[in-house]
Amino acid sequence: LTKPIDAFKEFENKACGWAYYTEGDDWAFMSKDTNDADACAKLCLDSTESCTGFEVGSSEASGYGDLTQGYCALWYDDNCAPCDMIVTSEASTYLVLDGANSHYSHTHFYYMALIGIFIMACLAACCCCRRAVIRRRLAMQRRIAARIAAGATRTPARAVVYAVRVEDEQEEPAKV
């Protein structure tokens, strides 16, 4: 990396809504008088908090003080992810490039873990069923071998007999 900004991916004209997060815990202003992305990137990397991105821009909104000169706001603990961003013409957001700090990697890991657990459960069930089938076959072969050794050459047949009553009707001989 030649410059601190190289450690981040830019999401131009996108930002996360501050109102949905807690200022001071999820994000914080580092500057309210400049929107220099290089300086803000250095502040994020040097931060003692777990800074995972930053936002720079300017705003006419007065809810957070005078931001017309620009601002630099840091995002902590992956609270601002690409799926949370809204389109705006006043700001750009930068997120740390390492895969460990991206929102996608957390959800990707979760789903991969669920798929892995499901596959392991299926394999365990398949192995148990296969063992049960093999045990039944071996037991049947032992019974047949025991009967043959005891002199029974034929295995007793199991059959169900149904009695059916049929009445014969005699036809009259046809007259020619």
N, CA and C atoms as an extended XYZ file, in Angstrom:
528
Properties=species:S:1:pos:R:3:atomname:S:1:resname:S:1:resid:I:1 pbc="F F F"
N         0.838       -1.183        0.000 N   LEU     1
C         0.000        0.000        0.000 CA  LEU     1
C         0.882        1.246        0.000 C   LEU     1
N         0.624        2.101       -0.920 N   THR     2
C         1.403        3.334       -0.966 CA  THR     2
C         0.729        4.457       -0.189 C   THR     2
N        -0.588        4.440       -0.154 N   LYS     3
C        -1.337        5.458        0.588 CA  LYS     3
C        -2.379        4.751        1.448 C   LYS     3
N        -2.775        5.338        2.568 N   PRO     4
C        -3.792        4.711        3.424 CA  PRO     4
C        -5.113        4.438        2.695 C   PRO     4
N        -5.467        5.290        1.751 N   ILE     5
C        -6.733        5.134        1.025 CA  ILE     5
C        -6.759        3.830        0.226 C   ILE     5
N        -5.569        3.281       -0.102 N   ASP     6
C        -5.495        2.042       -0.878 CA  ASP     6
C        -6.012        0.831       -0.102 C   ASP     6
N        -6.183        0.955        1.201 N   ALA     7
C        -6.682       -0.144        2.025 CA  ALA     7
C        -8.210       -0.214        2.035 C   ALA     7
N        -8.852        0.648        1.268 N   PHE     8
C       -10.309        0.748        1.295 CA  PHE     8
C       -10.904        0.609       -0.102 C   PHE     8
N       -12.142        0.145       -0.131 N   LYS     9
C       -12.915        0.114       -1.375 CA  LYS     9
C       -13.923        1.264       -1.316 C   LYS     9
N       -13.972        2.053       -2.388 N   GLU    10
C       -14.866        3.207       -2.420 CA  GLU    10
C       -16.251        2.817       -2.946 C   GLU    10
N       -17.265        3.330       -2.275 N   PHE    11
C       -18.647        3.228       -2.735 CA  PHE    11
C       -19.105        4.660       -2.991 C   PHE    11
N       -18.872        5.090       -4.232 N   GLU    12
C       -19.126        6.475       -4.602 CA  GLU    12
C       -20.625        6.768       -4.580 C   GLU    12
N       -20.962        7.929       -4.035 N   ASN    13
C       -22.347        8.400       -3.928 CA  ASN    13
C       -23.237        7.437       -3.139 C   ASN    13
N       -22.644        6.780       -2.150 N   LYS    14
C       -23.412        5.891       -1.276 CA  LYS    14
C       -23.011        6.149        0.165 C   LYS    14
N       -23.973        6.007        1.062 N   ALA    15
C       -23.719        6.226        2.478 CA  ALA    15
C       -24.722        5.428        3.302 C   ALA    15
N       -24.354        5.168        4.554 N   CYS    16
C       -25.281        4.523        5.489 CA  CYS    16
C       -25.988        5.615        6.287 C   CYS    16
N       -27.247        5.390        6.603 N   GLY    17
C       -28.036        6.392        7.326 CA  GLY    17
C       -27.648        6.468        8.793 C   GLY    17
N       -27.094        7.587        9.211 N   TRP    18
C       -26.641        7.749       10.589 CA  TRP    18
C       -27.770        7.570       11.589 C   TRP    18
N       -28.965        7.967       11.223 N   ALA    19
C       -30.093        7.923       12.155 CA  ALA    19
C       -30.420        6.497       12.604 C   ALA    19
N       -30.020        5.509       11.834 N   TYR    20
C       -30.318        4.115       12.176 CA  TYR    20
C       -29.281        3.516       13.115 C   TYR    20
N       -28.236        4.278       13.445 N   TYR    21
C       -27.136        3.780       14.268 CA  TYR    21
C       -26.894        4.724       15.430 C   TYR    21
N       -26.095        4.293       16.387 N   THR    22
C       -25.802        5.089       17.575 CA  THR    22
C       -24.483        5.835       17.384 C   THR    22
N       -24.563        7.158       17.417 N   GLU    23
C       -23.348        7.958       17.290 CA  GLU    23
C       -22.479        7.731       18.520 C   GLU    23
N       -21.212        7.501       18.302 N   GLY    24
C       -20.285        7.243       19.399 CA  GLY    24
C       -19.999        5.752       19.573 C   GLY    24
N       -20.980        4.905       19.255 N   ASP    25
C       -20.774        3.450       19.348 CA  ASP    25
C       -20.600        2.825       17.970 C   ASP    25
N       -21.538        3.108       17.064 N   ASP    26
C       -21.520        2.523       15.724 CA  ASP    26
C       -20.731        3.372       14.732 C   ASP    26
N       -20.698        4.662       14.965 N   TRP    27
C       -19.985        5.589       14.096 CA  TRP    27
C       -19.673        6.858       14.884 C   TRP    27
N       -18.741        7.666       14.338 N   ALA    28
C       -18.385        8.920       15.012 CA  ALA    28
C       -17.780        9.893       14.002 C   ALA    28
N       -18.032       11.196       14.227 N   PHE    29
C       -17.391       12.225       13.424 CA  PHE    29
C       -15.932       12.351       13.870 C   PHE    29
N       -15.043       12.432       12.903 N   MET    30
C       -13.642       12.716       13.210 CA  MET    30
C       -13.302       14.143       12.806 C   MET    30
N       -14.082       14.670       11.863 N   SER    31
C       -13.859       16.037       11.409 CA  SER    31
C       -15.164       16.572       10.831 C   SER    31
N       -15.423       17.856       11.076 N   LYS    32
C       -16.595       18.509       10.504 CA  LYS    32
C       -16.190       19.717        9.658 C   LYS    32
N       -14.949       19.698        9.176 N   ASP    33
C       -14.512       20.833        8.369 CA  ASP    33
C       -13.731       20.432        7.118 C   ASP    33
N       -13.658       19.165        6.817 N   THR    34
C       -12.989       18.724        5.598 CA  THR    34
C       -13.569       17.386        5.132 C   THR    34
N       -13.502       17.167        3.839 N   ASN    35
C       -13.949       15.887        3.293 CA  ASN    35
C       -12.803       15.199        2.547 C   ASN    35
N       -11.587       15.340        3.079 N   ASP    36
C       -10.388       14.750        2.492 CA  ASP    36
C       -10.370       13.242        2.782 C   ASP    36
N       -10.571       12.425        1.737 N   ALA    37
C       -10.642       10.974        1.903 CA  ALA    37
C        -9.317       10.386        2.360 C   ALA    37
N        -8.181       10.913        1.895 N   ASP    38
C        -6.875       10.391        2.307 CA  ASP    38
C        -6.653       10.596        3.807 C   ASP    38
N        -6.979       11.773        4.303 N   ALA    39
C        -6.805       12.059        5.728 CA  ALA    39
C        -7.755       11.213        6.565 C   ALA    39
N        -8.972       11.032        6.087 N   CYS    40
C        -9.948       10.234        6.819 CA  CYS    40
C        -9.531        8.758        6.838 C   CYS    40
N        -8.956        8.274        5.747 N   ALA    41
C        -8.469        6.882        5.701 CA  ALA    41
C        -7.381        6.668        6.736 C   ALA    41
N        -6.462        7.631        6.867 N   LYS    42
C        -5.396        7.523        7.864 CA  LYS    42
C        -5.981        7.529        9.273 C   LYS    42
N        -6.971        8.370        9.515 N   LEU    43
C        -7.614        8.403       10.840 CA  LEU    43
C        -8.275        7.063       11.158 C   LEU    43
N        -8.896        6.457       10.160 N   CYS    44
C        -9.554        5.169       10.372 CA  CYS    44
C        -8.521        4.086       10.694 C   CYS    44
N        -7.444        4.034        9.932 N   LEU    45
C        -6.420        3.011       10.166 CA  LEU    45
C        -5.699        3.212       11.496 C   LEU    45
N        -5.562        4.454       11.918 N   ASP    46
C        -4.889        4.751       13.186 CA  ASP    46
C        -5.822        4.699       14.385 C   ASP    46
N        -7.098        4.515       14.160 N   SER    47
C        -8.096        4.542       15.233 CA  SER    47
C        -7.886        3.372       16.202 C   SER    47
N        -8.067        3.652       17.488 N   THR    48
C        -7.978        2.580       18.493 CA  THR    48
C        -9.273        1.757       18.538 C   THR    48
N       -10.351        2.302       18.004 N   GLU    49
C       -11.604        1.554       17.884 CA  GLU    49
C       -11.463        0.592       16.704 C   GLU    49
N       -12.417       -0.283       16.521 N   SER    50
C       -12.362       -1.217       15.378 CA  SER    50
C       -13.028       -0.565       14.167 C   SER    50
N       -12.303        0.371       13.559 N   CYS    51
C       -12.808        1.101       12.396 CA  CYS    51
C       -12.800        0.182       11.183 C   CYS    51
N       -13.962        0.043       10.561 N   THR    52
C       -14.080       -0.828        9.385 CA  THR    52
C       -14.436       -0.040        8.130 C   THR    52
N       -14.503        1.270        8.254 N   GLY    53
C       -14.795        2.107        7.099 CA  GLY    53
C       -14.996        3.545        7.508 C   GLY    53
N       -15.152        4.396        6.504 N   PHE    54
C       -15.401        5.809        6.789 CA  PHE    54
C       -16.232        6.400        5.670 C   PHE    54
N       -16.772        7.568        5.961 N   GLU    55
C       -17.615        8.289        5.011 CA  GLU    55
C       -17.134        9.725        4.955 C   GLU    55
N       -17.032       10.259        3.744 N   VAL    56
C       -16.669       11.669        3.570 CA  VAL    56
C       -17.696       12.333        2.665 C   VAL    56
N       -17.899       13.610        2.883 N   GLY    57
C       -18.852       14.342        2.064 CA  GLY    57
C       -19.175       15.674        2.685 C   GLY    57
N       -20.255       16.250        2.254 N   SER    58
C       -20.759       17.490        2.829 CA  SER    58
C       -22.275       17.406        2.813 C   SER    58
N       -22.892       18.181        3.697 N   SER    59
C       -24.342       18.091        3.798 CA  SER    59
C       -24.926       19.432        4.197 C   SER    59
N       -26.098       19.711        3.678 N   GLU    60
C       -26.838       20.912        4.040 CA  GLU    60
C       -27.757       20.647        5.229 C   GLU    60
N       -27.941       19.396        5.593 N   ALA    61
C       -28.824       19.052        6.714 CA  ALA    61
C       -28.227       19.591        8.009 C   ALA    61
N       -29.082       20.076        8.883 N   SER    62
C       -28.591       20.705       10.110 CA  SER    62
C       -28.732       19.808       11.335 C   SER    62
N       -29.141       18.596       11.170 N   GLY    63
C       -29.350       17.714       12.317 CA  GLY    63
C       -28.074       17.336       13.048 C   GLY    63
N       -26.932       17.439       12.393 N   TYR    64
C       -25.657       17.058       13.008 CA  TYR    64
C       -24.673       18.226       13.034 C   TYR    64
N       -25.182       19.434       12.981 N   GLY    65
C       -24.324       20.617       12.990 CA  GLY    65
C       -24.013       21.063       11.572 C   GLY    65
N       -23.054       21.967       11.474 N   ASP    66
C       -22.674       22.518       10.172 CA  ASP    66
C       -21.728       21.551        9.461 C   ASP    66
N       -22.223       20.913        8.400 N   LEU    67
C       -21.418       19.966        7.623 CA  LEU    67
C       -21.201       20.475        6.197 C   LEU    67
N       -21.423       21.765        5.983 N   THR    68
C       -21.290       22.323        4.638 CA  THR    68
C       -19.836       22.388        4.176 C   THR    68
N       -18.887       22.448        5.109 N   GLN    69
C       -17.457       22.479        4.764 CA  GLN    69
C       -16.920       21.079        4.490 C   GLN    69
N       -17.706       20.057        4.830 N   GLY    70
C       -17.285       18.678        4.659 CA  GLY    70
C       -17.224       17.966        6.000 C   GLY    70
N       -17.111       16.660        5.954 N   TYR    71
C       -16.991       15.885        7.194 CA  TYR    71
C       -16.275       14.572        6.906 C   TYR    71
N       -15.787       13.992        7.974 N   CYS    72
C       -15.194       12.658        7.945 CA  CYS    72
C       -15.816       11.899        9.121 C   CYS    72
N       -16.530       10.827        8.814 N   ALA    73
C       -17.169       10.020        9.861 CA  ALA    73
C       -16.656        8.581        9.756 C   ALA    73
N       -16.247        8.017       10.879 N   LEU    74
C       -15.745        6.645       10.902 CA  LEU    74
C       -16.868        5.676       11.256 C   LEU    74
N       -16.835        4.512       10.634 N   TRP    75
C       -17.781        3.437       10.934 CA  TRP    75
C       -17.036        2.335       11.686 C   TRP    75
N       -17.684        1.811       12.745 N   TYR    76
C       -17.053        0.796       13.588 CA  TYR    76
C       -17.773       -0.549       13.479 C   TYR    76
N       -17.019       -1.615       13.658 N   ASP    77
C       -17.550       -2.987       13.798 CA  ASP    77
C       -18.495       -3.407       12.671 C   ASP    77
N       -18.175       -3.092       11.446 N   ASP    78
C       -18.975       -3.508       10.284 CA  ASP    78
C       -20.422       -3.030       10.337 C   ASP    78
N       -20.678       -1.910       10.979 N   ASN    79
C       -22.051       -1.410       11.064 CA  ASN    79
C       -22.549       -0.835        9.747 C   ASN    79
N       -21.653       -0.429        8.886 N   CYS    80
C       -22.043        0.058        7.564 CA  CYS    80
C       -21.555       -0.958        6.537 C   CYS    80
N       -22.476       -1.644        5.917 N   ALA    81
C       -22.158       -2.646        4.899 CA  ALA    81
C       -22.789       -2.219        3.580 C   ALA    81
N       -22.306       -2.737        2.456 N   PRO    82
C       -22.870       -2.347        1.157 CA  PRO    82
C       -24.388       -2.536        1.063 C   PRO    82
N       -24.904       -3.572        1.706 N   CYS    83
C       -26.347       -3.808        1.631 CA  CYS    83
C       -27.144       -2.790        2.456 C   CYS    83
N       -26.475       -2.048        3.347 N   ASP    84
C       -27.143       -1.048        4.174 CA  ASP    84
C       -27.117        0.350        3.564 C   ASP    84
N       -26.385        0.530        2.496 N   MET    85
C       -26.150        1.877        1.946 CA  MET    85
C       -27.320        2.401        1.129 C   MET    85
N       -27.438        3.728        1.163 N   ILE    86
C       -28.427        4.422        0.354 CA  ILE    86
C       -27.678        5.293       -0.657 C   ILE    86
N       -28.325        5.632       -1.736 N   VAL    87
C       -27.705        6.461       -2.770 CA  VAL    87
C       -27.841        7.934       -2.364 C   VAL    87
N       -26.736        8.648       -2.461 N   THR    88
C       -26.723       10.072       -2.140 CA  THR    88
C       -25.699       10.768       -3.029 C   THR    88
N       -25.942       12.008       -3.331 N   SER    89
C       -24.978       12.746       -4.157 CA  SER    89
C       -24.011       13.538       -3.292 C   SER    89
N       -24.211       13.493       -1.979 N   GLU    90
C       -23.416       14.326       -1.076 CA  GLU    90
C       -22.258       13.606       -0.400 C   GLU    90
N       -22.155       12.272       -0.520 N   ALA    91
C       -21.130       11.557        0.238 CA  ALA    91
C       -20.658       10.311       -0.498 C   ALA    91
N       -19.518        9.794       -0.053 N   SER    92
C       -18.995        8.512       -0.510 CA  SER    92
C       -18.521        7.745        0.714 C   SER    92
N       -18.683        6.450        0.672 N   THR    93
C       -18.278        5.590        1.785 CA  THR    93
C       -17.138        4.702        1.327 C   THR    93
N       -16.201        4.469        2.215 N   TYR    94
C       -15.050        3.612        1.959 CA  TYR    94
C       -15.028        2.515        3.019 C   TYR    94
N       -14.917        1.261        2.592 N   LEU    95
C       -14.853        0.141        3.528 CA  LEU    95
C       -13.511       -0.569        3.412 C   LEU    95
N       -13.024       -1.084        4.530 N   VAL    96
C       -11.745       -1.791        4.578 CA  VAL    96
C       -11.796       -2.975        3.623 C   VAL    96
N       -10.714       -3.199        2.895 N   LEU    97
C       -10.675       -4.257        1.893 CA  LEU    97
C       -10.496       -5.660        2.458 C   LEU    97
N        -9.895       -5.824        3.635 N   ASP    98
C        -9.652       -7.192        4.110 CA  ASP    98
C       -10.965       -7.927        4.292 C   ASP    98
N       -11.023       -9.189        3.816 N   GLY    99
C       -12.254       -9.971        3.800 CA  GLY    99
C       -12.849      -10.191        5.163 C   GLY    99
N       -12.040      -10.116        6.218 N   ALA   100
C       -12.554      -10.405        7.559 CA  ALA   100
C       -13.519       -9.332        8.036 C   ALA   100
N       -13.415       -8.125        7.496 N   ASN   101
C       -14.258       -7.039        7.985 CA  ASN   101
C       -15.436       -6.737        7.092 C   ASN   101
N       -15.724       -7.570        6.127 N   SER   102
C       -16.838       -7.261        5.241 CA  SER   102
C       -18.099       -7.984        5.685 C   SER   102
N       -19.225       -7.333        5.513 N   HIS   103
C       -20.516       -7.903        5.904 CA  HIS   103
C       -20.783       -9.200        5.133 C   HIS   103
N       -20.382       -9.221        3.874 N   TYR   104
C       -20.608      -10.407        3.044 CA  TYR   104
C       -19.915      -11.618        3.637 C   TYR   104
N       -18.679      -11.453        4.116 N   SER   105
C       -17.940      -12.607        4.621 CA  SER   105
C       -18.615      -13.197        5.853 C   SER   105
N       -19.239      -12.362        6.692 N   HIS   106
C       -19.912      -12.890        7.876 CA  HIS   106
C       -21.134      -13.716        7.476 C   HIS   106
N       -21.957      -13.209        6.580 N   THR   107
C       -23.136      -13.960        6.180 CA  THR   107
C       -22.734      -15.169        5.363 C   THR   107
N       -21.698      -15.036        4.557 N   HIS   108
C       -21.209      -16.162        3.758 CA  HIS   108
C       -20.742      -17.284        4.683 C   HIS   108
N       -20.011      -16.943        5.727 N   PHE   109
C       -19.536      -17.947        6.683 CA  PHE   109
C       -20.709      -18.642        7.363 C   PHE   109
N       -21.715      -17.879        7.744 N   TYR   110
C       -22.894      -18.438        8.415 CA  TYR   110
C       -23.592      -19.464        7.520 C   TYR   110
N       -23.846      -19.105        6.265 N   TYR   111
C       -24.534      -20.030        5.362 CA  TYR   111
C       -23.672      -21.240        5.027 C   TYR   111
N       -22.387      -21.045        4.876 N   MET   112
C       -21.501      -22.177        4.601 CA  MET   112
C       -21.478      -23.126        5.798 C   MET   112
N       -21.502      -22.601        7.008 N   ALA   113
C       -21.539      -23.448        8.203 CA  ALA   113
C       -22.842      -24.243        8.248 C   ALA   113
N       -23.967      -23.594        7.929 N   LEU   114
C       -25.246      -24.303        7.913 CA  LEU   114
C       -25.262      -25.417        6.865 C   LEU   114
N       -24.729      -25.140        5.701 N   ILE   115
C       -24.678      -26.158        4.646 CA  ILE   115
C       -23.786      -27.312        5.079 C   ILE   115
N       -22.658      -27.008        5.694 N   GLY   116
C       -21.751      -28.051        6.185 CA  GLY   116
C       -22.411      -28.938        7.229 C   GLY   116
N       -23.138      -28.343        8.155 N   ILE   117
C       -23.838      -29.115        9.187 CA  ILE   117
C       -24.904      -30.000        8.548 C   ILE   117
N       -25.630      -29.466        7.579 N   PHE   118
C       -26.662      -30.243        6.886 CA  PHE   118
C       -26.045      -31.440        6.160 C   PHE   118
N       -24.934      -31.230        5.481 N   ILE   119
C       -24.277      -32.324        4.761 CA  ILE   119
C       -23.789      -33.390        5.733 C   ILE   119
N       -23.217      -32.969        6.847 N   MET   120
C       -22.736      -33.939        7.843 CA  MET   120
C       -23.897      -34.747        8.416 C   MET   120
N       -25.032      -34.107        8.665 N   ALA   121
C       -26.204      -34.824        9.190 CA  ALA   121
C       -26.713      -35.836        8.172 C   ALA   121
N       -26.730      -35.457        6.901 N   CYS   122
C       -27.171      -36.390        5.851 CA  CYS   122
C       -26.220      -37.579        5.745 C   CYS   122
N       -24.933      -37.332        5.797 N   LEU   123
C       -23.962      -38.423        5.736 CA  LEU   123
C       -24.100      -39.358        6.930 C   LEU   123
N       -24.314      -38.803        8.109 N   ALA   124
C       -24.485      -39.631        9.303 CA  ALA   124
C       -25.735      -40.505        9.180 C   ALA   124
N       -26.833      -39.914        8.700 N   ALA   125
C       -28.068      -40.685        8.529 CA  ALA   125
C       -27.874      -41.769        7.482 C   ALA   125
N       -27.187      -41.463        6.405 N   CYS   126
C       -26.945      -42.436        5.338 CA  CYS   126
C       -26.097      -43.593        5.858 C   CYS   126
N       -25.062      -43.282        6.616 N   CYS   127
C       -24.197      -44.335        7.172 CA  CYS   127
C       -24.967      -45.224        8.133 C   CYS   127
N       -25.810      -44.625        8.979 N   CYS   128
C       -26.594      -45.411        9.935 CA  CYS   128
C       -27.568      -46.333        9.203 C   CYS   128
N       -28.226      -45.837        8.191 N   CYS   129
C       -29.175      -46.649        7.426 CA  CYS   129
C       -28.448      -47.781        6.705 C   CYS   129
N       -27.320      -47.482        6.131 N   ARG   130
C       -26.553      -48.514        5.421 CA  ARG   130
C       -26.096      -49.600        6.384 C   ARG   130
N       -25.641      -49.218        7.558 N   ARG   131
C       -25.230      -50.211        8.556 CA  ARG   131
C       -26.397      -51.092        8.966 C   ARG   131
N       -27.566      -50.503        9.137 N   ALA   132
C       -28.748      -51.279        9.525 CA  ALA   132
C       -29.107      -52.289        8.441 C   ALA   132
N       -29.025      -51.899        7.190 N   VAL   133
C       -29.327      -52.814        6.082 CA  VAL   133
C       -28.309      -53.954        6.058 C   VAL   133
N       -27.054      -53.629        6.241 N   ILE   134
C       -26.009      -54.662        6.243 CA  ILE   134
C       -26.228      -55.624        7.408 C   ILE   134
N       -26.579      -55.097        8.586 N   ARG   135
C       -26.833      -55.977        9.744 CA  ARG   135
C       -27.995      -56.922        9.476 C   ARG   135
N       -29.074      -56.413        8.864 N   ARG   136
C       -30.219      -57.276        8.551 CA  ARG   136
C       -29.833      -58.376        7.571 C   ARG   136
N       -29.059      -58.039        6.560 N   ARG   137
C       -28.631      -59.043        5.586 CA  ARG   137
C       -27.751      -60.101        6.235 C   ARG   137
N       -26.826      -59.676        7.084 N   LEU   138
C       -25.960      -60.637        7.766 CA  LEU   138
C       -26.768      -61.548        8.687 C   LEU   138
N       -27.730      -61.001        9.393 N   ALA   139
C       -28.570      -61.812       10.282 CA  ALA   139
C       -29.370      -62.826        9.477 C   ALA   139
N       -29.914      -62.422        8.345 N   MET   140
C       -30.664      -63.335        7.491 CA  MET   140
C       -29.757      -64.448        6.964 C   MET   140
N       -28.535      -64.090        6.548 N   GLN   141
C       -27.597      -65.098        6.059 CA  GLN   141
C       -27.224      -66.083        7.169 C   GLN   141
N       -27.076      -65.600        8.412 N   ARG   142
C       -26.764      -66.497        9.534 CA  ARG   142
C       -27.925      -67.455        9.801 C   ARG   142
N       -29.154      -66.964        9.737 N   ARG   143
C       -30.321      -67.838        9.959 CA  ARG   143
C       -30.386      -68.926        8.887 C   ARG   143
N       -30.161      -68.554        7.639 N   ILE   144
C       -30.190      -69.535        6.543 CA  ILE   144
C       -29.075      -70.552        6.738 C   ILE   144
N       -27.884      -70.084        7.108 N   ALA   145
C       -26.769      -70.992        7.326 CA  ALA   145
C       -27.059      -71.936        8.486 C   ALA   145
N       -27.706      -71.457        9.532 N   ALA   146
C       -28.041      -72.302       10.685 CA  ALA   146
C       -29.067      -73.361       10.293 C   ALA   146
N       -30.047      -73.014        9.483 N   ARG   147
C       -31.046      -73.991        9.037 CA  ARG   147
C       -30.409      -75.076        8.170 C   ARG   147
N       -29.525      -74.651        7.292 N   ILE   148
C       -28.849      -75.622        6.424 CA  ILE   148
C       -28.000      -76.554        7.274 C   ILE   148
N       -27.307      -76.014        8.252 N   ALA   149
C       -26.482      -76.842        9.133 CA  ALA   149
C       -27.339      -77.781        9.961 C   ALA   149
N       -28.557      -77.391       10.282 N   ALA   150
C       -29.445      -78.226       11.092 CA  ALA   150
C       -30.149      -79.271       10.240 C   ALA   150
N       -29.957      -79.266        8.969 N   GLY   151
C       -30.546      -80.264        8.100 CA  GLY   151
C       -31.760      -79.795        7.350 C   GLY   151
N       -32.190      -78.658        7.568 N   ALA   152
C       -33.341      -78.147        6.824 CA  ALA   152
C       -32.824      -77.631        5.493 C   ALA   152
N       -33.250      -78.311        4.464 N   THR   153
C       -32.762      -77.922        3.139 CA  THR   153
C       -33.635      -76.865        2.507 C   THR   153
N       -34.789      -76.747        3.058 N   ARG   154
C       -35.717      -75.806        2.467 CA  ARG   154
C       -36.192      -74.828        3.526 C   ARG   154
N       -36.277      -73.620        3.152 N   THR   155
C       -36.816      -72.647        4.101 CA  THR   155
C       -38.333      -72.726        4.028 C   THR   155
N       -38.977      -72.678        5.191 N   PRO   156
C       -40.439      -72.763        5.175 CA  PRO   156
C       -41.032      -71.592        4.398 C   PRO   156
N       -42.005      -71.948        3.587 N   ALA   157
C       -42.662      -70.925        2.773 CA  ALA   157
C       -43.805      -70.310        3.561 C   ALA   157
N       -44.005      -69.088        3.343 N   ARG   158
C       -45.121      -68.393        3.971 CA  ARG   158
C       -46.086      -68.041        2.860 C   ARG   158
N       -47.300      -68.458        3.040 N   ALA   159
C       -48.278      -68.179        1.998 CA  ALA   159
C       -49.622      -67.892        2.626 C   ALA   159
N       -50.407      -67.181        1.917 N   VAL   160
C       -51.772      -66.880        2.331 CA  VAL   160
C       -52.678      -67.555        1.315 C   VAL   160
N       -53.605      -68.353        1.818 N   VAL   161
C       -54.504      -69.077        0.935 CA  VAL   161
C       -55.871      -68.429        1.041 C   VAL   161
N       -56.431      -68.159       -0.086 N   TYR   162
C       -57.764      -67.598       -0.131 CA  TYR   162
C       -58.706      -68.671       -0.688 C   TYR   162
N       -59.836      -68.863       -0.068 N   ALA   163
C       -60.836      -69.804       -0.582 CA  ALA   163
C       -61.850      -69.010       -1.379 C   ALA   163
N       -62.084      -69.487       -2.545 N   VAL   164
C       -63.012      -68.806       -3.431 CA  VAL   164
C       -64.053      -69.830       -3.867 C   VAL   164
N       -65.288      -69.468       -3.751 N   ARG   165
C       -66.369      -70.357       -4.154 CA  ARG   165
C       -66.790      -69.974       -5.561 C   ARG   165
N       -66.757      -70.965       -6.413 N   VAL   166
C       -67.129      -70.742       -7.802 CA  VAL   166
C       -68.295      -71.658       -8.109 C   VAL   166
N       -69.292      -71.092       -8.647 N   GLU   167
C       -70.448      -71.904       -9.035 CA  GLU   167
C       -70.424      -72.091      -10.530 C   GLU   167
N       -70.596      -73.354      -10.893 N   ASP   168
C       -70.621      -73.673      -12.320 CA  ASP   168
C       -72.037      -73.572      -12.845 C   ASP   168
N       -72.172      -72.909      -13.893 N   GLU   169
C       -73.455      -72.860      -14.552 CA  GLU   169
C       -73.313      -73.639      -15.847 C   GLU   169
N       -74.231      -74.486      -16.056 N   GLN   170
C       -74.157      -75.270      -17.291 CA  GLN   170
C       -74.989      -74.569      -18.346 C   GLN   170
N       -74.445      -74.548      -19.487 N   GLU   171
C       -75.161      -73.922      -20.590 CA  GLU   171
C       -75.928      -74.980      -21.351 C   GLU   171
N       -76.982      -74.540      -21.878 N   GLU   172
C       -77.747      -75.459      -22.708 CA  GLU   172
C       -77.035      -75.617      -24.048 C   GLU   172
N       -77.066      -76.823      -24.545 N   PRO   173
C       -76.416      -76.997      -25.838 CA  PRO   173
C       -77.125      -76.182      -26.910 C   PRO   173
N       -76.358      -75.646      -27.729 N   ALA   174
C       -76.902      -74.794      -28.789 CA  ALA   174
C       -77.564      -75.645      -29.845 C   ALA   174
N       -78.683      -75.207      -30.329 N   LYS   175
C       -79.435      -75.931      -31.353 CA  LYS   175
C       -78.941      -75.475      -32.708 C   LYS   175
N       -78.695      -76.450      -33.507 N   VAL   176
C       -78.201      -76.138      -34.811 CA  VAL   176
C       -79.266      -76.255      -35.840 C   VAL   176
